[in-house]
Coordinates of C-alpha atoms and ligand atoms in Angstrom, one line a residue:
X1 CA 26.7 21.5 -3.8
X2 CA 26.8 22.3 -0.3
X3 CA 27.6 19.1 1.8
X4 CA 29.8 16.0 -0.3
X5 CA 27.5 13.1 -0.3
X6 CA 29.2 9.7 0.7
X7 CA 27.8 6.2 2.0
X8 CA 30.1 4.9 4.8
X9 CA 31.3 1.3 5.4
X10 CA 31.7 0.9 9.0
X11 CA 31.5 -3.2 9.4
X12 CA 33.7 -3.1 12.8
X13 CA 34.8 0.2 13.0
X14 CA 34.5 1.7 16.6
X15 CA 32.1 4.6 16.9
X16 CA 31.0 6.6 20.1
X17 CA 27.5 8.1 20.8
X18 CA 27.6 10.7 23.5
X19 CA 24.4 10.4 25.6
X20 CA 22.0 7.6 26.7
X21 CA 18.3 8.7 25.8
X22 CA 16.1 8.1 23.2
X23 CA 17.8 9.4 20.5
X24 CA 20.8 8.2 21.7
X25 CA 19.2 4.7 21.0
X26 CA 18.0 5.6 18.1
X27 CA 21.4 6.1 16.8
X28 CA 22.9 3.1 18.1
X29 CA 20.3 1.1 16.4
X30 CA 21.3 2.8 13.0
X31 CA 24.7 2.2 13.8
X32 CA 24.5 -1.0 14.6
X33 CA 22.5 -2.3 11.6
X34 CA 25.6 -0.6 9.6
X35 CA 27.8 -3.3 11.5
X36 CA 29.5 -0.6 13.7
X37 CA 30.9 -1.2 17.1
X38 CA 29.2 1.5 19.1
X39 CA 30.0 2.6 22.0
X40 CA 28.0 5.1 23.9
X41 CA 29.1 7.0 26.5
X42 CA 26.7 8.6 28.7
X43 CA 25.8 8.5 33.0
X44 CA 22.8 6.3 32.5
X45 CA 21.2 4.3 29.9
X46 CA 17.8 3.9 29.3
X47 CA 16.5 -0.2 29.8
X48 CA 17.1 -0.9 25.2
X49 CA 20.6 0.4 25.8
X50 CA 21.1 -1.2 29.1
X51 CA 20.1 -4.3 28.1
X52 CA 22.4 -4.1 24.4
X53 CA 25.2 -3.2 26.9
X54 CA 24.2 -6.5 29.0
X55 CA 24.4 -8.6 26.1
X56 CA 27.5 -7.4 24.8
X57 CA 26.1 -5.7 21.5
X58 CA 27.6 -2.0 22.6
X59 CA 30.1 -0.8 25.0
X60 CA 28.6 1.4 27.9
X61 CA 31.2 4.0 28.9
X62 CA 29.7 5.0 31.7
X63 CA 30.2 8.9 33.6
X64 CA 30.8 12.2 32.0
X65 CA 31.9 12.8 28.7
X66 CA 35.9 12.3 28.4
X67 CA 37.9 13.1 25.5
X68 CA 39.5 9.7 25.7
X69 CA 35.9 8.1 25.0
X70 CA 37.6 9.4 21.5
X71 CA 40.3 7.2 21.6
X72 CA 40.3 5.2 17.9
X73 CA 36.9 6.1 16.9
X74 CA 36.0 6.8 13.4
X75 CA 32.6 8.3 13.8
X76 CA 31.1 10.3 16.7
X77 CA 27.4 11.3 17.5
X78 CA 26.7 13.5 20.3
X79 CA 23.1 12.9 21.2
X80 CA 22.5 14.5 24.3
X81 CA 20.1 17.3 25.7
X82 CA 23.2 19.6 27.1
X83 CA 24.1 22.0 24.0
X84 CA 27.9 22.8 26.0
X85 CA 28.7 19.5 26.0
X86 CA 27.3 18.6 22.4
X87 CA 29.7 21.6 21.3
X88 CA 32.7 20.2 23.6
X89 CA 32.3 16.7 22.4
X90 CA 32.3 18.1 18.8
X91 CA 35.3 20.6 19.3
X92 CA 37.3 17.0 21.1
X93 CA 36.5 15.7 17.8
X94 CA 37.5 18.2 15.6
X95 CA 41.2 18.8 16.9
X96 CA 41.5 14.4 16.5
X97 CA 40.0 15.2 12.7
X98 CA 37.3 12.4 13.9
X99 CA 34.1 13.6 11.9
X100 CA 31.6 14.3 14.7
X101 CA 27.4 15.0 14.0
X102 CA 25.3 16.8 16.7
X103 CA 22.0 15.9 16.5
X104 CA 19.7 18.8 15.5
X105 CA 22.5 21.2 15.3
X106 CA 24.1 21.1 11.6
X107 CA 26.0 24.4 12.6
X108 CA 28.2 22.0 14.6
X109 CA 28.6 19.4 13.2
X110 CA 31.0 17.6 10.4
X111 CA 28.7 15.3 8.5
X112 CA 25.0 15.0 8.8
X113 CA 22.7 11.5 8.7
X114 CA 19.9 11.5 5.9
X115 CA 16.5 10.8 6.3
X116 CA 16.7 7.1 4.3
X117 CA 14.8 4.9 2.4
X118 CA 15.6 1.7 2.7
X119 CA 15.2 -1.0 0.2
X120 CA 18.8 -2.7 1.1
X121 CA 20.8 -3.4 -1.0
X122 CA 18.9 -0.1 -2.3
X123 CA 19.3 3.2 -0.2
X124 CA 17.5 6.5 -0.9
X125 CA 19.2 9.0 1.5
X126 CA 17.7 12.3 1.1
X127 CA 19.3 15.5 2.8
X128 CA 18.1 19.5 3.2
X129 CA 22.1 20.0 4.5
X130 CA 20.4 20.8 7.9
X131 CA 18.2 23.3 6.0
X132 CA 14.6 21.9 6.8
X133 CA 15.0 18.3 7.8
X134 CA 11.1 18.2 8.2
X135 CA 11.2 19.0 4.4
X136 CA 13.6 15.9 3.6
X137 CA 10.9 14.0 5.9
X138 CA 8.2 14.7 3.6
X139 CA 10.3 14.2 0.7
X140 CA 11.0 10.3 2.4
X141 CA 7.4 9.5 3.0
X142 CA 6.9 10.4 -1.1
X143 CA 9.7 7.8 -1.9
X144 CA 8.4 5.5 0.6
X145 CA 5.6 5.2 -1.0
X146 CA 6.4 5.2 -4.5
X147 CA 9.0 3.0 -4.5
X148 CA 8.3 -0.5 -4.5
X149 CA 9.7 -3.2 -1.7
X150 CA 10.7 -5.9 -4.3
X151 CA 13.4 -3.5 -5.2
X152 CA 15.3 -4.3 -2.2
X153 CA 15.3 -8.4 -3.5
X154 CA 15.8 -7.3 -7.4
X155 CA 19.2 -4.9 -6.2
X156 CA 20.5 -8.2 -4.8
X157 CA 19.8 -9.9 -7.7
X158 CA 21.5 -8.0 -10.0
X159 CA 24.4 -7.6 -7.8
X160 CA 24.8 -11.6 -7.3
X161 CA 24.8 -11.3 -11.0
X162 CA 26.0 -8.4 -12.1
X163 CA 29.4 -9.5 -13.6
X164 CA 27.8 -12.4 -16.0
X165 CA 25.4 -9.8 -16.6
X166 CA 28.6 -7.5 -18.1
X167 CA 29.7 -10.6 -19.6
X168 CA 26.8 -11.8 -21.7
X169 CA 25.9 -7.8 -22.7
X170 CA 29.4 -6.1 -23.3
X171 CA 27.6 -3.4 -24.9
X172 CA 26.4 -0.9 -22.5
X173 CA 23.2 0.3 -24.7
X174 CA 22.3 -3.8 -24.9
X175 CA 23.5 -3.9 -21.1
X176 CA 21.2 -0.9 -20.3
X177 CA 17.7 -2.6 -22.2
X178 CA 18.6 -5.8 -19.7
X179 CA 18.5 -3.6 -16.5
X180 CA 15.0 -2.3 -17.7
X181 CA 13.7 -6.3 -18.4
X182 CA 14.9 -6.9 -15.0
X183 CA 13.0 -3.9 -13.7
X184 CA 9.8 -4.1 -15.2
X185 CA 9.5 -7.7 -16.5
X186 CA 8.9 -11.0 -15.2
X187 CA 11.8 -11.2 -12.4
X188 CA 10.2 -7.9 -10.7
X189 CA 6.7 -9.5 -11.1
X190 CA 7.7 -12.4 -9.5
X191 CA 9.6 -10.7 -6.7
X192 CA 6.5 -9.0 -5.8
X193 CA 4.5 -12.2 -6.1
X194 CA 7.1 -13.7 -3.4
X195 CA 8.6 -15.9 -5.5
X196 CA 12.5 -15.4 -5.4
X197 CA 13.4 -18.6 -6.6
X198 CA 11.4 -18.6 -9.7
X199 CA 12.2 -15.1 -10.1
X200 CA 16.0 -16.0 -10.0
X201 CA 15.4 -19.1 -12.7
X202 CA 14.0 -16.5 -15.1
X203 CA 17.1 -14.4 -14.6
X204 CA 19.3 -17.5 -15.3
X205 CA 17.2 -18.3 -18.2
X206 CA 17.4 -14.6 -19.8
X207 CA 21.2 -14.8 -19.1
X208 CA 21.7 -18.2 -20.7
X209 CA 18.9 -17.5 -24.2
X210 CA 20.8 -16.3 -27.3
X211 CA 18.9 -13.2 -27.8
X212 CA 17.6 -10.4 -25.7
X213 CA 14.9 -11.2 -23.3
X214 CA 11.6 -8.9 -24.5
X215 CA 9.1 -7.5 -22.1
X216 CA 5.7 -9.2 -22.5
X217 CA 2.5 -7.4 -21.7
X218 CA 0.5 -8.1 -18.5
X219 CA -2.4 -7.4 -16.8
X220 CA -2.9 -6.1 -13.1
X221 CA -6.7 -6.4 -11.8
X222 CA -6.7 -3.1 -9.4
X223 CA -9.0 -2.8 -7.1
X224 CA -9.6 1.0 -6.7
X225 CA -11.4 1.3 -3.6
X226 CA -15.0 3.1 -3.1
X227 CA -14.0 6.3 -4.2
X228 CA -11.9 8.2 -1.7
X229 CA -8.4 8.4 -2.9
X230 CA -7.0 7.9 0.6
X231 CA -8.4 3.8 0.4
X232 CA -6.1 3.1 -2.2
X233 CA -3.0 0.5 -1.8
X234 CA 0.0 1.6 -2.1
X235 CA 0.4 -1.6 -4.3
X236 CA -2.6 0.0 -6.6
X237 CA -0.7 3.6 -6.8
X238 CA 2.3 1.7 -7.6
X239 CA 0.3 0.0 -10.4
X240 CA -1.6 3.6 -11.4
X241 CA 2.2 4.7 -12.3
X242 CA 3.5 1.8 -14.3
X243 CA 0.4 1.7 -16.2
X244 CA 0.2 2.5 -20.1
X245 CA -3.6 1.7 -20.4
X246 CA -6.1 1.7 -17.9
X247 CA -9.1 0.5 -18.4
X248 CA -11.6 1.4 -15.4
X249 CA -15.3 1.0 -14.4
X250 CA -17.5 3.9 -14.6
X251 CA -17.5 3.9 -10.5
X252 CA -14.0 4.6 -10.2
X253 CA -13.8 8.2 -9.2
X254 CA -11.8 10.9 -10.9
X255 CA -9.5 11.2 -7.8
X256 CA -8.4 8.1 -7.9
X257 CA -8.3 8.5 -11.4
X258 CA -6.0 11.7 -11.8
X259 CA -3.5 10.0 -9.5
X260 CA -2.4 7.4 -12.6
X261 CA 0.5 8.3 -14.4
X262 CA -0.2 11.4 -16.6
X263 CA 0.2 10.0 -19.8
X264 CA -1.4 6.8 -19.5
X265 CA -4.0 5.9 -22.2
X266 CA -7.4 6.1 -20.4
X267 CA -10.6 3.7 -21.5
X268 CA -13.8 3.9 -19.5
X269 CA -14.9 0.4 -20.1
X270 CA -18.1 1.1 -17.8
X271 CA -20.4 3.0 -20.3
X272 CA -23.8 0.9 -20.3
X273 CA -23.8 -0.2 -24.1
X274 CA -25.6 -3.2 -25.3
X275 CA -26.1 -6.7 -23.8
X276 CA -23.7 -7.1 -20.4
X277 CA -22.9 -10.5 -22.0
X278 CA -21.3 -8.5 -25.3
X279 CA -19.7 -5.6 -23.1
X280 CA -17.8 -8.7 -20.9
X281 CA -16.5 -10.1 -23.7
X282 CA -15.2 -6.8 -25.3
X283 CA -13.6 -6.0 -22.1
X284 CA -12.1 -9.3 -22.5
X285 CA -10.6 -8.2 -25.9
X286 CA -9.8 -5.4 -25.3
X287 CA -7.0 -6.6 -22.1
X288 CA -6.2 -9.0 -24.6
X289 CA -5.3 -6.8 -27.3
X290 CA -3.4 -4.5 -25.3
X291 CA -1.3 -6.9 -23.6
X292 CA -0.6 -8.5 -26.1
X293 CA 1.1 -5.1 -27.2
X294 CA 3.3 -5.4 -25.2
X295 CA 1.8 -2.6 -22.8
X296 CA 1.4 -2.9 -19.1
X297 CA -2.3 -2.9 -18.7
X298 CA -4.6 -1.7 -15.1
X299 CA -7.7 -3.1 -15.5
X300 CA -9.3 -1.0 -12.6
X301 CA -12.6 -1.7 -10.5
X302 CA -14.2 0.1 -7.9
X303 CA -13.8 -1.3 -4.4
X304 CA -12.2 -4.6 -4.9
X305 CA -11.9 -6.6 -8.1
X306 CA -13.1 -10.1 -6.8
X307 CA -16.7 -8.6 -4.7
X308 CA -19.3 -8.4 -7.4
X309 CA -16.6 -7.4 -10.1
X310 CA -16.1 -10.2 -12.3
X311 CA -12.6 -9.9 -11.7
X312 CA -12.6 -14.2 -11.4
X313 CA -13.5 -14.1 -14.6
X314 CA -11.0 -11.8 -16.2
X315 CA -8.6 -13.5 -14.2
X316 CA -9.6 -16.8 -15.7
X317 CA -9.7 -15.4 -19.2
X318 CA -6.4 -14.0 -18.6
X319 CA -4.8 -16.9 -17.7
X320 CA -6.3 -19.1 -20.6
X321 CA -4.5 -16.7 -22.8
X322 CA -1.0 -17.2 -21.2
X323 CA -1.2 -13.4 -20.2
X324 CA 0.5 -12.8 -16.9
X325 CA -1.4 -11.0 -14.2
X326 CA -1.3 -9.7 -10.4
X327 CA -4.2 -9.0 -8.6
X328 CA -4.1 -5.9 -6.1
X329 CA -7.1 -5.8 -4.2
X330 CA -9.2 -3.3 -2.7
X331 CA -11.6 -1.9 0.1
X332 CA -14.6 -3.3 -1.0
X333 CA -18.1 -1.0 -0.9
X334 CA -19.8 -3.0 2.2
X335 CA -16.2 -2.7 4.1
X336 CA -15.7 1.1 3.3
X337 CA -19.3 2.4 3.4
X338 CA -20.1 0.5 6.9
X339 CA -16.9 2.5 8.3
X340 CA -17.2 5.8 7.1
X341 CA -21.6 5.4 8.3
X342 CA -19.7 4.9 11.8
X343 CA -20.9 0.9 11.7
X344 CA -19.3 -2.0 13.1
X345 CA -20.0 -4.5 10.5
X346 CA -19.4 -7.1 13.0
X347 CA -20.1 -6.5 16.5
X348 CA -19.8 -8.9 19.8
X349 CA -23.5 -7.4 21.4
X350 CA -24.9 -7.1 17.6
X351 CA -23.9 -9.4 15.0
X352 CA -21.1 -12.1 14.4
X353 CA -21.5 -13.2 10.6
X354 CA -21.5 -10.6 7.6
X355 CA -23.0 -11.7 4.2
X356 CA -22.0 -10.0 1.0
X357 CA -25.0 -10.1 -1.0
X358 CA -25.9 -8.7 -4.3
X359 CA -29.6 -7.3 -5.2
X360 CA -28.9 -6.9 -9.1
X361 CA -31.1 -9.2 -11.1
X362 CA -34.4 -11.4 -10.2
X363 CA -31.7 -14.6 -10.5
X364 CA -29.2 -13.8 -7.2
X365 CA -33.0 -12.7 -5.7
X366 CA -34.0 -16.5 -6.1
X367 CA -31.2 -17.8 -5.0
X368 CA -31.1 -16.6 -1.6
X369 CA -31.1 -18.2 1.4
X370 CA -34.2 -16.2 2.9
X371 CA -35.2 -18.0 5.8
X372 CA -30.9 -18.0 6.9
X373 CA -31.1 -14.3 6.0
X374 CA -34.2 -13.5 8.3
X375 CA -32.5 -14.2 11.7
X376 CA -31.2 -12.0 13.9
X377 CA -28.0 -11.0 14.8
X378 CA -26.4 -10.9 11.6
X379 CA -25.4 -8.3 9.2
X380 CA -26.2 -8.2 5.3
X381 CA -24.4 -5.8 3.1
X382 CA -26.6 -5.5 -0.2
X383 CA -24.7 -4.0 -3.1
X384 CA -26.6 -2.9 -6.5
X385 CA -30.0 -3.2 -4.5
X386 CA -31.5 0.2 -5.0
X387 CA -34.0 -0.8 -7.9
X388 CA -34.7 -3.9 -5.8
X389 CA -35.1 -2.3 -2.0
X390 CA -39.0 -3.3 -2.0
X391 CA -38.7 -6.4 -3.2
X392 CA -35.7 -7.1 -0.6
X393 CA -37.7 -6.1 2.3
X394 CA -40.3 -7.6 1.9
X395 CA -38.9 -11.3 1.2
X396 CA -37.0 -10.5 4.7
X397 CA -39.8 -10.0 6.9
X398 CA -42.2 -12.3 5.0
X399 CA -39.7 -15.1 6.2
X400 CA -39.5 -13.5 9.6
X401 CA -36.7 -11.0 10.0
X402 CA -38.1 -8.4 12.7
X403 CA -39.4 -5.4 11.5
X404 CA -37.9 -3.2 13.8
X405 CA -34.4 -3.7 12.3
X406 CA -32.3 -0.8 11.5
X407 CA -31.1 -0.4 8.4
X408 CA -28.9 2.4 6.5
X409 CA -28.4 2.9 3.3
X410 CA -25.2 4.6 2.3
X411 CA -24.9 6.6 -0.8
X412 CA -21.8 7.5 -2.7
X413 CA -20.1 6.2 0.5
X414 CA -16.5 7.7 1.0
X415 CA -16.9 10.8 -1.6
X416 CA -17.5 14.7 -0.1
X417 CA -21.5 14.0 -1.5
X418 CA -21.9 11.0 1.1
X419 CA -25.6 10.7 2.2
X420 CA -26.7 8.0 5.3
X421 CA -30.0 7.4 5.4
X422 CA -31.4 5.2 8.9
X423 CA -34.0 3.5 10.2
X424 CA -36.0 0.4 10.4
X425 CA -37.0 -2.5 8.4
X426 CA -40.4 -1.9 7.9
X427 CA -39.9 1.4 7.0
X428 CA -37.6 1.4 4.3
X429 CA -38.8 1.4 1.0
X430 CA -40.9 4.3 2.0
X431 CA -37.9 5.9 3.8
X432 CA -35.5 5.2 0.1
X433 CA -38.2 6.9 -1.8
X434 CA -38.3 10.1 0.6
X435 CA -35.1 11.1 -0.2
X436 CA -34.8 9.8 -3.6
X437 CA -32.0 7.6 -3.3
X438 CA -29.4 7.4 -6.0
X439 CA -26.8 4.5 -7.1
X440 CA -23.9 4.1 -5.7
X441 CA -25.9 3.5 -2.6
X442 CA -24.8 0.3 0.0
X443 CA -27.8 -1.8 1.8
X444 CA -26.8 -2.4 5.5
X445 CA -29.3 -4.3 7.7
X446 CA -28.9 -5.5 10.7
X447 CA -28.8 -4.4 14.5
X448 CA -25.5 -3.0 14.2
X449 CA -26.9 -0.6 11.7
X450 CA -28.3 1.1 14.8
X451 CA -25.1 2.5 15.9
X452 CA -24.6 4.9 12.7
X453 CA -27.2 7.1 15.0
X454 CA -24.8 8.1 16.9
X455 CA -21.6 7.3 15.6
X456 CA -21.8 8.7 11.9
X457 CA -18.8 10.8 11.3
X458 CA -17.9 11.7 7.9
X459 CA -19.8 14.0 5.6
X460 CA -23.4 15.2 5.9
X461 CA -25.3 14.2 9.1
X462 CA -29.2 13.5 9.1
Ligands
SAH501 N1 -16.4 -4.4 -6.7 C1 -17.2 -3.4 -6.0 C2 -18.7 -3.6 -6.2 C3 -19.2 -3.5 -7.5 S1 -20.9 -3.7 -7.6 C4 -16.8 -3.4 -4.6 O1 -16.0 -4.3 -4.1 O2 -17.2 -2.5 -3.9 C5 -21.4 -2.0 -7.6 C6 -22.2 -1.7 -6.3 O3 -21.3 -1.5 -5.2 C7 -23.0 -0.5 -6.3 O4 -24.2 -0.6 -6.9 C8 -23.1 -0.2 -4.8 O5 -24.1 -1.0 -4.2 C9 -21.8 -0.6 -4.3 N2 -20.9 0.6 -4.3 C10 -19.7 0.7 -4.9 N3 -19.2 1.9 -4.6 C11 -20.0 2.5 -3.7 C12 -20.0 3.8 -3.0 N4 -19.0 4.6 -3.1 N5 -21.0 4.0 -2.2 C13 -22.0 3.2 -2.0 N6 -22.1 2.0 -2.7 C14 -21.1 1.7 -3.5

């Protein structure tokens, strides 16, 4: 091991940073959060320092560096442009054994700051020893994202009760299966679901029940976005690694897919078999089953689980059955498609209402407002409405909607194969057959469909 890794408690010690820039602030801040008393030493400030200095948060020592800036100071940072003086304030340092860090300069310096992850009480400091800090950069935004926020809360928790927790589970083995309840049971759940005090009653509970506390199945409803890997939450990739089942839609695209944790059971629940009615309610089951397993179960949907999806009545279903479940959502097709067509679903010239709408089946057809639907100025997103893209057009302008509208139709939005196909109202069934159009494809009418003339960006043009 090169450098000795240590975490330093520094609640009112003194420290000095030498310089009065940018990343002399930057410093401070750090220091600062850490409860330090900082001083920083430098000839000017900029206006954040000056004004910490103001209110009494730092010490400004102002002029040129002195060694008696070094005077009773644990800690010192030398954070200015001028390498000699960096060097001098480091050698000062070194003869009064006060361990000094030059920024950018590990040749020079005594210890060396991490990049962090913070989930306080958590930390994640990762460190390349001055090797490659950009590497220990990329290594931060990984754990960044991977590691969930609620761990922060659930550290404190476990510290507040940490020794009844050694108390009610002498044995470490029992003590150990506790730690992994607390981590991926309820009180986690409920941390993420912003519920601390619920979350803490459940610990209470666990700590005061005779036996072990179990983990019990549960359900998370993932939205999975339109197909592009990139439009996932970080909340769904968090999901995609705890899961042991997944059971996804058939439009959920294999990069989304291959992100999930690699030995998580996969189930393609999407395959057209029989009645929809029958392939609901074996869906139904099937989360069911699995939950009640024991087994942390993704139910995952392209776009978002909640916009044509049928996640409300999984949800529902779920909850009659006492299973517990999060919903994560996701960028729905009309949201995704319109941006990556370059349109402005809303627009102040063009259109200030969006309706979702859905062409599958004669039923939602019927049950249009037609006439509402035919003004102008207003923007309808039409999912599921290739077979129906006659029949849709011609209800619109037989209850008045101009025929010179623009539309685009947007196929396999957000994937490398993304087609956009424009132009107006009238024209488009003829138009849809020309170029043979294909589900996925996304319905867009309205004036602001216009703009993906010019403004169209990603994948094939024209
Ligand atoms: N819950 C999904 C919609 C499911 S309905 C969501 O929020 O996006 C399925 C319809 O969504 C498809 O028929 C199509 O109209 C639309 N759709 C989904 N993904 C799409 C994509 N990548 N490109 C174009 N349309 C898409």
């Amino acid at each position: 091991m090169g450098l000795y890794p240590l975490f330093a408690d520094l609640t009112g010690l003194p420290v000095l940073v030498v310089g009065g820039g940018h990343v002399a602030e930057r410093k401070t801040a750090m220091l600062l959060s850490a409860g330090a008393r900082v001083r920083v030493g430098a000839p000017a400030l900029t206006p954040a320092l000056l004004q910490q200095a103001e209110e009494g948060r730092i010490d400004h020592l102002a002029g040129s560096f002195q060694p008696a800036w070094l005077d009773d100071v644990w800690l010192v940072i030398a954070a200015t442009d001028d390498h000699e003086l960096n060097a001098e304030v480091a050698a000062n340092a070194e003869q009064r054994r006060i361990l000094a860090n030059v920024v950018d300069a590990p040749a020079l310096s005594r210890f060396q700051v991490p990049a962090l992850v913070d989930r306080t009480p958590l930390t994640v400091a990762i460190s390349t020893g001055g090797a490659a800090p950009v590497i220990a950069r990329r290594v931060r935004e990984t754990l960044e994202t991977d590691l969930d926020h609620a761990l922060g809360p659930l550290t404190a928790l476990a510290q507040k009760y940490r020794t009844r927790i050694t108390q009610r589970w002498p044995d470490m083995a029992e003590r150990r299966a506790f730690y992994d309840w607390l981590h991926d049971g309820p009180v986690m759940a409920l941390l993420r679901h912003a519920k601390p005090d619920e979350a803490e009653h459940v610990l209470l509970d666990a700590l005061n029940a005779p036996a072990s506390p179990s983990t019990k199945g549960s359900v998370l409803l993932v939205g999975a976005g339109p197909g592009d890997p990139g439009l996932l939450t970080l909340h769904a990739l968090r999901a995609l690694n705890r899961a042991d089942v997944i059971l996804h839609d058939s439009l959920v695209s294999e990069a989304v897919l291959t992100l999930a944790r690699r030995d998580a059971e996969r189930i393609d629940v999407g395959k057209r078999c029989g009645g929809r009615h029958t392939q609901q309610e074996q869906i139904h089951q099937l989360l069911l089953e699995q939950a009640q397993a024991g087994r942390v179960v993704v139910r995952l949907k392209g776009g978002d689980p909640f916009v044509f999806g049928r996640g409300g009545e999984e949800m529902a279903f779920l909850r009659q059955h006492g299973i517990p479940y999060e919903i994560v959502p996701g960028v729905t097709a009309a949201v995704a498609c319109a941006a990556y067509a370059g349109i402005p679903l809303t627009h102040r010239d063009h259109a200030r209402t969006v309706h979702l709408l859905t062409g599958h089946g004669k039923e939602s057809m019927d049950a249009m407002d037609w006439p509402a639907l035919a003004q102008d100025h207003q923007t309808m997103a039409v999912y599921m409405g290739v077979a129906r893209l006659e029949e849709f057009t011609q209800r619109l302008l037989e209850h008045g909607r101009r025929p010179d509208t623009p539309f685009a139709i947007i196929e396999n939005g957000t994937l490398p194969q993304q087609r956009v196909i424009s132009g107006l109202l009238h024209e488009l069934p003829a138009r849809a057959k020309e170029h043979a159009i294909h589900p996925p494809a996304l319905l867009v009418i309205g004036e602001v469909a216009a703009l993906t003339h010019d403004h169209a960006w990603f994948g094939r043009l024209g």
